[in-house]
Every structure is written in structure tokens, then in C-alpha cells.
mmCIF file of C-alpha atoms in Angstrom:
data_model
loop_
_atom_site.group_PDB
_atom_site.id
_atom_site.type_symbol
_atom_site.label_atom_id
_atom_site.label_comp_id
_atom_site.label_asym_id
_atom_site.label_seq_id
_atom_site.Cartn_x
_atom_site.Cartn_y
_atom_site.Cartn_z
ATOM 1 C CA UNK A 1 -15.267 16.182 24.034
ATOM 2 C CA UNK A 2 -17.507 14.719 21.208
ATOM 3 C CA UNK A 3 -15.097 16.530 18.770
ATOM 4 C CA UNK A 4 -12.005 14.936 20.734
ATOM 5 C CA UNK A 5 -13.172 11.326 19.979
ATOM 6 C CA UNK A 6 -13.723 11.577 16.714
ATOM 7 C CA UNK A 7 -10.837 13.621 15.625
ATOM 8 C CA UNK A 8 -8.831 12.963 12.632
ATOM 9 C CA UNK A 9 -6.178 14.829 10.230
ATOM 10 C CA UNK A 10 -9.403 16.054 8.680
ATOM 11 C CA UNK A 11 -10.362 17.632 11.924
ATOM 12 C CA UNK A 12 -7.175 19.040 13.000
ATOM 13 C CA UNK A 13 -6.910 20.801 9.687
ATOM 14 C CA UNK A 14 -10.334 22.461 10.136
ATOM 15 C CA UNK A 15 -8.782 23.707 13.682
ATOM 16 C CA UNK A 16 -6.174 25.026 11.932
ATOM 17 C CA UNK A 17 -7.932 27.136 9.696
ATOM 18 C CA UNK A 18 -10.215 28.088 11.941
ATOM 19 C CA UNK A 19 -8.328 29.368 15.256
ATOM 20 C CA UNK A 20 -4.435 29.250 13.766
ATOM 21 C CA UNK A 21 -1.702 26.801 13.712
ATOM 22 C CA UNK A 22 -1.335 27.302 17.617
ATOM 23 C CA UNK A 23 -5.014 26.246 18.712
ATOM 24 C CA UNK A 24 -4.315 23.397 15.991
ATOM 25 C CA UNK A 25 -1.197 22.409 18.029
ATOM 26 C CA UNK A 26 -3.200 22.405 21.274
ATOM 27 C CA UNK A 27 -5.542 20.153 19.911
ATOM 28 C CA UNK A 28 -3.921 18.033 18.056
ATOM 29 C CA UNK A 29 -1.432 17.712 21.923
ATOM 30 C CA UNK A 30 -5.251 17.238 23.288
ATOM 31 C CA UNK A 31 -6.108 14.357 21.118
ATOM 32 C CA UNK A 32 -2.614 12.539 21.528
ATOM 33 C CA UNK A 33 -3.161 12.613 25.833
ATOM 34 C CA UNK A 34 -6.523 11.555 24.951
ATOM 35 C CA UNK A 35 -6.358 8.973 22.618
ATOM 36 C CA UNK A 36 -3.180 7.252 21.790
ATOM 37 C CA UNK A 37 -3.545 4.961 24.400
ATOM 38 C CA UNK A 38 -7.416 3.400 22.837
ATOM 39 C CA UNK A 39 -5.317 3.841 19.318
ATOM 40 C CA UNK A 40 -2.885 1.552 20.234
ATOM 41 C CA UNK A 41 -4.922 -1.025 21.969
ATOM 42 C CA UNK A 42 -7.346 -1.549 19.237
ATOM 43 C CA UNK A 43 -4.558 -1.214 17.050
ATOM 44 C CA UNK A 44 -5.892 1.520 14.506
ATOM 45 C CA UNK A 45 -3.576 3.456 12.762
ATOM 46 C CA UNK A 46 -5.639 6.115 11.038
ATOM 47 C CA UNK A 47 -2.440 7.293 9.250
ATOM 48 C CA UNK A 48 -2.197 4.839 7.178
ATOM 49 C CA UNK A 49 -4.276 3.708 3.966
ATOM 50 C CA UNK A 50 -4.537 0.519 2.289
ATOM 51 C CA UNK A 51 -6.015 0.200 -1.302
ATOM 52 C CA UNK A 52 -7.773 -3.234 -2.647
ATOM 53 C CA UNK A 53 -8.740 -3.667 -6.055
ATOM 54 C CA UNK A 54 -12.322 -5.261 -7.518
ATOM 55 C CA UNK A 55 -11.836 -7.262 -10.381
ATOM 56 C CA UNK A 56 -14.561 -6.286 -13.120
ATOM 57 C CA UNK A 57 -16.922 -8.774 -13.473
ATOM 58 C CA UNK A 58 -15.992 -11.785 -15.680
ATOM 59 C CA UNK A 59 -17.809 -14.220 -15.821
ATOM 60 C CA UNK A 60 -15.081 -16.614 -17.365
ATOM 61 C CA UNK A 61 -12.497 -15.781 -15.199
ATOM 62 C CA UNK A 62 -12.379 -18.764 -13.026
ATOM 63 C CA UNK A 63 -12.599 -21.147 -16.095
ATOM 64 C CA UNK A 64 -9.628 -19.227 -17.850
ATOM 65 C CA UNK A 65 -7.359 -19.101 -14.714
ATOM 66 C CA UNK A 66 -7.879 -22.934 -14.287
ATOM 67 C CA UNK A 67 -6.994 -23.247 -18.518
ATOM 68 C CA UNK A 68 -3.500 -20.680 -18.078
ATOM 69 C CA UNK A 69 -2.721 -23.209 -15.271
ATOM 70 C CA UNK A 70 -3.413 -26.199 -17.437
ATOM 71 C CA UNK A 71 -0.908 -24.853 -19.913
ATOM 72 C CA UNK A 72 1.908 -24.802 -17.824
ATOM 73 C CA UNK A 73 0.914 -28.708 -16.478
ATOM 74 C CA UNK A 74 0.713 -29.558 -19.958
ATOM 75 C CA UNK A 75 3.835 -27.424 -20.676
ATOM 76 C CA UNK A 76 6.367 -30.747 -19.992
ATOM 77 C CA UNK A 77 4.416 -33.157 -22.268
ATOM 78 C CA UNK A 78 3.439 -30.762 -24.747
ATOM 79 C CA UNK A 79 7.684 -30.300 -25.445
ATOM 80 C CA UNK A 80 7.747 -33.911 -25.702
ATOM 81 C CA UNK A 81 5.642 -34.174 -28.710
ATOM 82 C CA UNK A 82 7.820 -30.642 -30.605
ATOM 83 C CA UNK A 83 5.573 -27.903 -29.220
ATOM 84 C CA UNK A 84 7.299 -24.875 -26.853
ATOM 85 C CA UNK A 85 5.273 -22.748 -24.030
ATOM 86 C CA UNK A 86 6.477 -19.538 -23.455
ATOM 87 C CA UNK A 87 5.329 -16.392 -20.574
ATOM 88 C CA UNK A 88 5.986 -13.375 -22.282
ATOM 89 C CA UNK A 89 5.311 -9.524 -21.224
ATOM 90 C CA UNK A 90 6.757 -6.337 -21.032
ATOM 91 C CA UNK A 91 9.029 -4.420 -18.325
ATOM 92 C CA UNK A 92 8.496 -0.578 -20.121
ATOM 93 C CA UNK A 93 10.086 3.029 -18.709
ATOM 94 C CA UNK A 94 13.115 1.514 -16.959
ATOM 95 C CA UNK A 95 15.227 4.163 -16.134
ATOM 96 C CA UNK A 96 18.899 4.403 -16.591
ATOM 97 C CA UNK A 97 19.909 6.189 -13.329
ATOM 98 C CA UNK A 98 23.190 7.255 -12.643
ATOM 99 C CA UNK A 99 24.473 7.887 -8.814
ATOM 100 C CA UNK A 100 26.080 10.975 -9.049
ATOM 101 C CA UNK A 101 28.986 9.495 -6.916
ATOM 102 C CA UNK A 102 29.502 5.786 -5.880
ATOM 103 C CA UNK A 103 27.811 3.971 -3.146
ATOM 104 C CA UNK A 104 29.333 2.367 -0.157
ATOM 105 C CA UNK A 105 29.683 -1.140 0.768
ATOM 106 C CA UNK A 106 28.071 -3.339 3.139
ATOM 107 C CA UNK A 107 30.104 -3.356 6.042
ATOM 108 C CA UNK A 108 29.919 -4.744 9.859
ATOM 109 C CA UNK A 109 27.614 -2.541 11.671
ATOM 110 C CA UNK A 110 26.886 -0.957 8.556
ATOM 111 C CA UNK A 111 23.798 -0.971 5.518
ATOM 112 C CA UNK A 112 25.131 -0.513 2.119
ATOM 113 C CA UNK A 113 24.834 3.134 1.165
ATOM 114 C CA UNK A 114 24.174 4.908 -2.098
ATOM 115 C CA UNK A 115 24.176 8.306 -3.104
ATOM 116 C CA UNK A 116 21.050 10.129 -3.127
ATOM 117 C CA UNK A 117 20.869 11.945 -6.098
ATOM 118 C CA UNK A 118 21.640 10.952 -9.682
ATOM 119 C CA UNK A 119 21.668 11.930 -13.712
ATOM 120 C CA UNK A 120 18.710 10.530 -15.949
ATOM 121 C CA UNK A 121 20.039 9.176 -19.483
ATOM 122 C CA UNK A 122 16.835 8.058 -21.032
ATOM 123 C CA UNK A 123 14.469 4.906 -20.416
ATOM 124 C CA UNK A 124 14.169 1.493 -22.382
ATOM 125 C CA UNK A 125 11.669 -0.780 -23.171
ATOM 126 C CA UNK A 126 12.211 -4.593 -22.651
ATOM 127 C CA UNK A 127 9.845 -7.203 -24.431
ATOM 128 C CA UNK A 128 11.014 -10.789 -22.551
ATOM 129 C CA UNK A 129 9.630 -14.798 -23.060
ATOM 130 C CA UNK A 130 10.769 -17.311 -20.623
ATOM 131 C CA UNK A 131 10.563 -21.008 -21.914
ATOM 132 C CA UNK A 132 8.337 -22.710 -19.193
ATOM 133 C CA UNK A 133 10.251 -26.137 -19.181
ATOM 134 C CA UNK A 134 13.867 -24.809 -19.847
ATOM 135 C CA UNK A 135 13.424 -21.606 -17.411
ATOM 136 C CA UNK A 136 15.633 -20.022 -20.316
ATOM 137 C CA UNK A 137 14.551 -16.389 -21.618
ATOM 138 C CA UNK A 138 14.338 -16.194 -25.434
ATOM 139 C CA UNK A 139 14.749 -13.294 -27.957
ATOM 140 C CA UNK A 140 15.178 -11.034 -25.845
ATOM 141 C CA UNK A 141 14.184 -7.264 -27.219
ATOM 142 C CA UNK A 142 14.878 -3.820 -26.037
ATOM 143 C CA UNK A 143 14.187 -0.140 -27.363
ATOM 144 C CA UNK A 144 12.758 2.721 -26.937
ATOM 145 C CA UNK A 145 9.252 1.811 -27.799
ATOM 146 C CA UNK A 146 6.808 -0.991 -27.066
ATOM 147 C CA UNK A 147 4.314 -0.720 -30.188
ATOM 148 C CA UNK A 148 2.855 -3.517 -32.109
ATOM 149 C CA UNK A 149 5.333 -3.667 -34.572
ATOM 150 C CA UNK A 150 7.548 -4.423 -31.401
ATOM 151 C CA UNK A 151 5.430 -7.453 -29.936
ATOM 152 C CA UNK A 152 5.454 -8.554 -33.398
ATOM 153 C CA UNK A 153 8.963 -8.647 -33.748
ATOM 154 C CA UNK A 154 9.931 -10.311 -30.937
ATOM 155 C CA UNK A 155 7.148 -13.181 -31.205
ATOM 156 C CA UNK A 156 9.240 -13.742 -34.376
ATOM 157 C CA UNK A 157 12.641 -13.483 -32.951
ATOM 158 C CA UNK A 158 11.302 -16.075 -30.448
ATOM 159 C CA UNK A 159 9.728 -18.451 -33.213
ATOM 160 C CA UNK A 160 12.780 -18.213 -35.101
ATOM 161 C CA UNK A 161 14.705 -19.679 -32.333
ATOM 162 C CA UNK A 162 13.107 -23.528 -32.843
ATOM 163 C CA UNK A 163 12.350 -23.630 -36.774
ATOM 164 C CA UNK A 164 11.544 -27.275 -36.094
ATOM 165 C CA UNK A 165 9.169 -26.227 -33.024
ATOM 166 C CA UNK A 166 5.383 -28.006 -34.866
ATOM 167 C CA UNK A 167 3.565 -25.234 -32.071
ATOM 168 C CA UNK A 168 4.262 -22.322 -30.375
ATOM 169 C CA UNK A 169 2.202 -21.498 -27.171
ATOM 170 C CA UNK A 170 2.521 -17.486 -25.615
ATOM 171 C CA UNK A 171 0.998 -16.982 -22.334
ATOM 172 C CA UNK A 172 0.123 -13.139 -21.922
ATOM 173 C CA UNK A 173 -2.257 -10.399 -20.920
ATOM 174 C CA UNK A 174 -4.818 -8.487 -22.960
ATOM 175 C CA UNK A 175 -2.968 -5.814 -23.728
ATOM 176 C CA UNK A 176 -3.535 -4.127 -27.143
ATOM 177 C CA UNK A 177 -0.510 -4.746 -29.056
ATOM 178 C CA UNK A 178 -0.849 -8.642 -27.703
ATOM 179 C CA UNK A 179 -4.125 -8.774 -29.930
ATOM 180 C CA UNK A 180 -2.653 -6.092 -32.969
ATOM 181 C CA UNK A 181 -4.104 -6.351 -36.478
ATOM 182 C CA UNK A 182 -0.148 -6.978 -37.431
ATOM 183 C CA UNK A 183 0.006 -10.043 -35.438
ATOM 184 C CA UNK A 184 -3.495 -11.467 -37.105
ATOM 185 C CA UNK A 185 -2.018 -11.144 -40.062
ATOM 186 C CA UNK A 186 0.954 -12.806 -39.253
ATOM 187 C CA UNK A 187 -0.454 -15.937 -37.089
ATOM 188 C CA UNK A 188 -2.905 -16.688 -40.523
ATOM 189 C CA UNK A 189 0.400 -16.409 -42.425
ATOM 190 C CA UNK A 190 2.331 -18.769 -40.705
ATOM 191 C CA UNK A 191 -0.743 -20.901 -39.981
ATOM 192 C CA UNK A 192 -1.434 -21.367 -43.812
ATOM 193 C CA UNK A 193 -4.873 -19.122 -43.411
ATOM 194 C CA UNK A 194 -5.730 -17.404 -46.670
ATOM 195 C CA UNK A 195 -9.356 -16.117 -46.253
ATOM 196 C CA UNK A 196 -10.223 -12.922 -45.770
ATOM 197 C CA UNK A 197 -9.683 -11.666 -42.631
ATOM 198 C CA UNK A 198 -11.668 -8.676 -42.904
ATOM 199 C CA UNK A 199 -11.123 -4.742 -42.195
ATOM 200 C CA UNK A 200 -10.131 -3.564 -38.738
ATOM 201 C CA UNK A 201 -12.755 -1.284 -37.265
ATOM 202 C CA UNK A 202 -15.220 -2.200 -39.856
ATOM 203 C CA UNK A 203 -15.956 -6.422 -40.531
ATOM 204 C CA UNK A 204 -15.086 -9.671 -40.544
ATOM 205 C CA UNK A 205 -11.891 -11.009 -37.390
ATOM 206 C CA UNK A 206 -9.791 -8.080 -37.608
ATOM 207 C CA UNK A 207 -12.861 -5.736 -36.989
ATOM 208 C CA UNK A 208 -13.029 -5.846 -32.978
ATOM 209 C CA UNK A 209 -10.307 -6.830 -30.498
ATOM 210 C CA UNK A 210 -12.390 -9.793 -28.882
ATOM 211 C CA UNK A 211 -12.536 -11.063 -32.783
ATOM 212 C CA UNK A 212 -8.627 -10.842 -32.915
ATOM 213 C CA UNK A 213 -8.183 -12.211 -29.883
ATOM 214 C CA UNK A 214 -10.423 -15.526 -30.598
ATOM 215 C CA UNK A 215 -8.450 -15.703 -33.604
ATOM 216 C CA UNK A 216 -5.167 -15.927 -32.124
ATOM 217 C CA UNK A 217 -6.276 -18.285 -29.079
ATOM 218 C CA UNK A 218 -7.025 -20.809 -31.398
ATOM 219 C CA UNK A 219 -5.763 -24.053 -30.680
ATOM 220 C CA UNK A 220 -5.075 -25.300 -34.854
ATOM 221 C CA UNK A 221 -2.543 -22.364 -35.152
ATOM 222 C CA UNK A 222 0.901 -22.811 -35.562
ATOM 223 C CA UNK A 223 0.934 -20.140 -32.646
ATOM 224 C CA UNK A 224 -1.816 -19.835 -29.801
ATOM 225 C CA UNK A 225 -1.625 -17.208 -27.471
ATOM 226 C CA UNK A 226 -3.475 -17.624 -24.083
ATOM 227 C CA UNK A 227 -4.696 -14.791 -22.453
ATOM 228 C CA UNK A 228 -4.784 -14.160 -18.447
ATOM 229 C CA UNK A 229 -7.950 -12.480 -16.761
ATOM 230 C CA UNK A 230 -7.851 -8.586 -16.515
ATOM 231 C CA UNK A 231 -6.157 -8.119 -13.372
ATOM 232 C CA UNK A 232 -3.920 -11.384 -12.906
ATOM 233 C CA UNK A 233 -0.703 -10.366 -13.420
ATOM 234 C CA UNK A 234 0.374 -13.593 -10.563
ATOM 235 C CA UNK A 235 -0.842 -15.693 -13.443
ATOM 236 C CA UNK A 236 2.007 -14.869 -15.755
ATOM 237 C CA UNK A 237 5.418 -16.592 -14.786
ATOM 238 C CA UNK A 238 7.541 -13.993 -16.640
ATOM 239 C CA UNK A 239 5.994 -11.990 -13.891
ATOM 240 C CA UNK A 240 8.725 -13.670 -11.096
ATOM 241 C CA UNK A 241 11.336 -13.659 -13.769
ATOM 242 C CA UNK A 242 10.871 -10.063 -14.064
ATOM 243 C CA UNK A 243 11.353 -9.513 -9.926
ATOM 244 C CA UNK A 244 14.829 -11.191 -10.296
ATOM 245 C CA UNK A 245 15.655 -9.199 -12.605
ATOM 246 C CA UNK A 246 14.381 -6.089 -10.708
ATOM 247 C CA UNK A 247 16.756 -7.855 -7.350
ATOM 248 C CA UNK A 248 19.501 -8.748 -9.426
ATOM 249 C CA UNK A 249 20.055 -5.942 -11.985
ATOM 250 C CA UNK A 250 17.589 -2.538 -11.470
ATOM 251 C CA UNK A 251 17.536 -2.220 -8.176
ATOM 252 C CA UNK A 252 21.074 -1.649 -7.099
ATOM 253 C CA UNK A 253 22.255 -0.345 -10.358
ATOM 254 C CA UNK A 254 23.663 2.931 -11.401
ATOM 255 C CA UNK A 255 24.045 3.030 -15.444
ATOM 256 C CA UNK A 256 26.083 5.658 -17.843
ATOM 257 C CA UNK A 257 23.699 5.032 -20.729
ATOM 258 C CA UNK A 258 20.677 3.600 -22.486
ATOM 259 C CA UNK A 259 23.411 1.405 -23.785
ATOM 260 C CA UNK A 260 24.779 0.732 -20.203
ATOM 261 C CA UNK A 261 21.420 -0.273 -19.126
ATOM 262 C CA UNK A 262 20.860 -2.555 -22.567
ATOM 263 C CA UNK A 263 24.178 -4.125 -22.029
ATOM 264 C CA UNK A 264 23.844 -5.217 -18.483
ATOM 265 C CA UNK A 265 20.426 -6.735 -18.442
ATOM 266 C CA UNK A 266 20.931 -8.647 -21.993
ATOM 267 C CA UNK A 267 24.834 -9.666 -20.001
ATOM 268 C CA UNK A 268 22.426 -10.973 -16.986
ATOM 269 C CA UNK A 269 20.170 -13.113 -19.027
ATOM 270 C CA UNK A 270 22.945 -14.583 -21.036
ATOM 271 C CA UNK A 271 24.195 -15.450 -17.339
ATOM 272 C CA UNK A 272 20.817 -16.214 -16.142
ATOM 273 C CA UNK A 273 20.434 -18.553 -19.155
ATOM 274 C CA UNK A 274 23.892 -20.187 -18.425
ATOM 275 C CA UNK A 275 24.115 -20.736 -15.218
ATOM 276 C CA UNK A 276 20.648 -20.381 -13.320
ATOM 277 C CA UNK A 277 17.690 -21.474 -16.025
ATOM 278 C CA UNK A 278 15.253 -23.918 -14.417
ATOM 279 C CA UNK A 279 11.580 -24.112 -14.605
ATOM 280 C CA UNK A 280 9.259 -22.816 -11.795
ATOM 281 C CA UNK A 281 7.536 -24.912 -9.583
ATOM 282 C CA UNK A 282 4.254 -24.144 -10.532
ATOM 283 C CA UNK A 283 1.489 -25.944 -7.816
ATOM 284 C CA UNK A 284 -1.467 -24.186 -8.471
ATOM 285 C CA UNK A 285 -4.646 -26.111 -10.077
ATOM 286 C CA UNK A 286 -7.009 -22.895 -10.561
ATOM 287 C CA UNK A 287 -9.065 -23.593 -7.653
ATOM 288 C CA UNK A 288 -10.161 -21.843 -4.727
ATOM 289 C CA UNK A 289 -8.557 -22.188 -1.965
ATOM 290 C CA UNK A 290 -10.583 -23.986 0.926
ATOM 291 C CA UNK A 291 -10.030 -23.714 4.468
#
């Protein structure tokens, strides 16, 4: 009996091994009459796992949440005087799936239905900004890589889009290529910077990646990037851009081609752009929430 209450999938499999699949059966039917009922009335599902993440500890992190959130409250005046904020990250490894035959509607009485299996054509890489005050994605890229040079280039594509912009402002994560030697190098260019920047891996700001990234968070720069906390995706607002476009496009699509795939997500932002573009309502202050 003391085995009985504390049984678990753990214990039926050691019954199983032990005495055979049958004396596993007859205990596992032995549990069930014995305690389904207490399962269910205290609730516990011992089937089922849930995961939970610890952040590392940063000591900052509560001071840089409450300065990503200041940027977008600043976003509206900050356009008013010629400078742009932008949320810009990744979406990498989407798959162009093909259904091997086509789905069926949505019907009365009915779910829409899609064929199970399907043809892989390749992946792509998309590198995406949304303008916080417009709502309006800029420069969009897409390949088959995301690599530094790729970040770069599109944090140029997206610069080049307002020559008269005075300051640029990218809200990202801490990603590698989002603090790359290449885009150093770049940010002091634009910015006017001549001295010596140093040797990555050895001195001086290009040396180690918290270097870089002080670099290119400050404020005098033609462009500032502002980093989110390790672990704060919620922070970015390209974030719920990107679930629309996982609703709208990714989700219920079948695509012939790389070139499929390319074409109907760039065709959605142009339409996004057009006809839906507005900026989030964004309400929180960086505090903790009190009760």
C-alpha cells in the first residue's frame, strides 16, 4: 500500500521491468481505482511539467528595464525634435513548408483542415525594425544568414531611410552581432570618432564585448543602441510585431520556395505598412507591480 500512494510513471516503469508488462498493467489499473479520485480533488496532474526560468543575477536590471521603457515614452517627443526610435531583432530558421496537397476551408460544423505532411525548401533569415511612433517596419532584410555583416547592413538600410534623421535610437538584445567589432567601427564613423578604437580581443573599446557595447549605448552618437536585460524578450516591441506576423503569414502558410516565403512576408509588410501601421500602446513604467 505504501508503494500504491506514492506511485508515479517512475514507479510503474520499475514494475515493468521487474515482473513484465502484465504485473505493470495490474498496477498501474491498481493505482487508477486507488487514486484518481484524491488526483482530481487536489487537482494534481503528475503528467504534466511546467518549466520557469531564473534570470541570472543583474544587478542593473531593474534600472535598465525602467530606461528601455523611458525610450519608448520619450519615443513621441524625441521625433519631434528629428531623432527616430526603432525595436529591431531577428526572426532566424523560418521554414518554407509546403503542404503536400491543399488544406480545407473553414466550414459550418467544421475546423479548417490542412494536410499533414509537407516538402522542406530551405529556411530564411529575417532581420526587422519597427518605427515606435509610425508602427511602420523599415529596411526590411532577409537571407540565408544572420552574421554581423547582416545586422550591419540592415542598421544601414534603416539609417538610410531618414538622411535628415539628427539621431537614430535601436532598441535590442545582447546578442553578439548587436555589439560586432563591424558595427563599432561603423557607429565612430558616422559619429565623427577618429581615435583609436583599439584591437578586438586584445585593448582599448573593441577589446571585450561589455567595452563595445558601452560604446554603442552612448547617448552623443549619431546612433545609440539600448540594450534589454538577458532574458526580456517582452521588453522588445518588435517582439508583438513578430507574433502578427507569425498569425498572419507563418502559421497558416504553405510556400513553393525560399523565394515564395521572401515574397509573401516582404508583400505583408508593404500591406502592414499601408494599411495597418500604428504605434503600440505601451503602459508600462518599469516598476513592480504592487498588489
Amino acid at each position: 500500500m505504501r508503494a500504491t500512494q506514492r506511485a508515479s510513471h517512475h514507479a510503474l516503469d520499475r514494475a515493468r521491468d521487474r515482473r513484465g508488462s502484465h504485473a505493470a498493467w495490474d498496477y498501474q489499473v491498481h493505482f487508477s481505482t486507488t487514486r484518481i479520485a484524491p488526483l482530481k480533488k487536489g487537482d494534481l496532474k503528475p503528467h504534466l511539467i511546467r518549466y520557469w526560468l531564473t534570470p541570472p543575477a543583474d544587478p542593473q536590471r531593474e534600472e535598465t528595464i525602467r530606461a528601455i521603457c523611458t525610450v519608448y515614452h520619450d519615443a513621441p517627443s524625441l521625433a519631434r525634435q528629428g531623432e527616430r526610435t526603432v525595436s529591431t531583432d531577428e526572426l532566424t530558421g523560418v521554414q518554407a513548408l509546403e503542404r503536400k496537397h491543399p488544406g480545407l476551408p473553414l466550414v459550418l460544423g467544421h475546423v479548417q483542415r490542412r494536410e499533414f505532411e509537407y516538402k522542406r525548401h530551405g529556411t530564411r533569415s529575417f532581420i526587422l525594425s519597427r518605427d515606435v511612433v509610425s508602427g511602420k517596419l523599415l529596411a526590411p532584410f532577409c537571407g540565408p544568414t544572420r552574421t554581423e555583416e547582416d545586422f550591419l547592413a540592415h542598421v544601414q538600410a534603416v539609417v538610410e531611410t531618414s538622411p535628415k534623421t539628427s539621431r537614430w535610437h535601436f532598441v535590442c538584445d545582447n546578442l553578439n552581432i548587436h555589439q560586432s567589432e563591424a558595427l563599432v567601427r561603423w557607429v565612430a564613423q558616422i559619429s565623427g570618432i577618429e581615435k583609436d578604437l583599439g584591437k578586438k580581443g586584445e585593448y582599448g573599446i573593441l577589446a571585450l564585448m561589455p567595452r563595445r557595447a558601452a560604446f554603442l549605448s552612448d547617448p552623443s552618437h549619431k546612433v545609440v543602441f539600448h540594450y534589454t536585460p538577458n532574458h526580456s524578450s517582452w521588453l522588445n516591441q518588435i517582439e508583438i510585431w513578430l507574433s502578427i506576423l507569425m498569425r498572419k503569414v507563418l502559421k497558416r502558410g504553405s510556400f513553393t520556395s525560399v523565394q515564395d516565403l521572401e515574397a509573401k512576408v516582404l508583400a505583408f509588410i508593404d500591406y502592414y505598412n499601408a494599411t495597418m501601421a500604428k504605434p503600440f500602446k505601451w503602459t508600462s513604467q518599469g516598476k513592480a507591480l504592487t498588489i
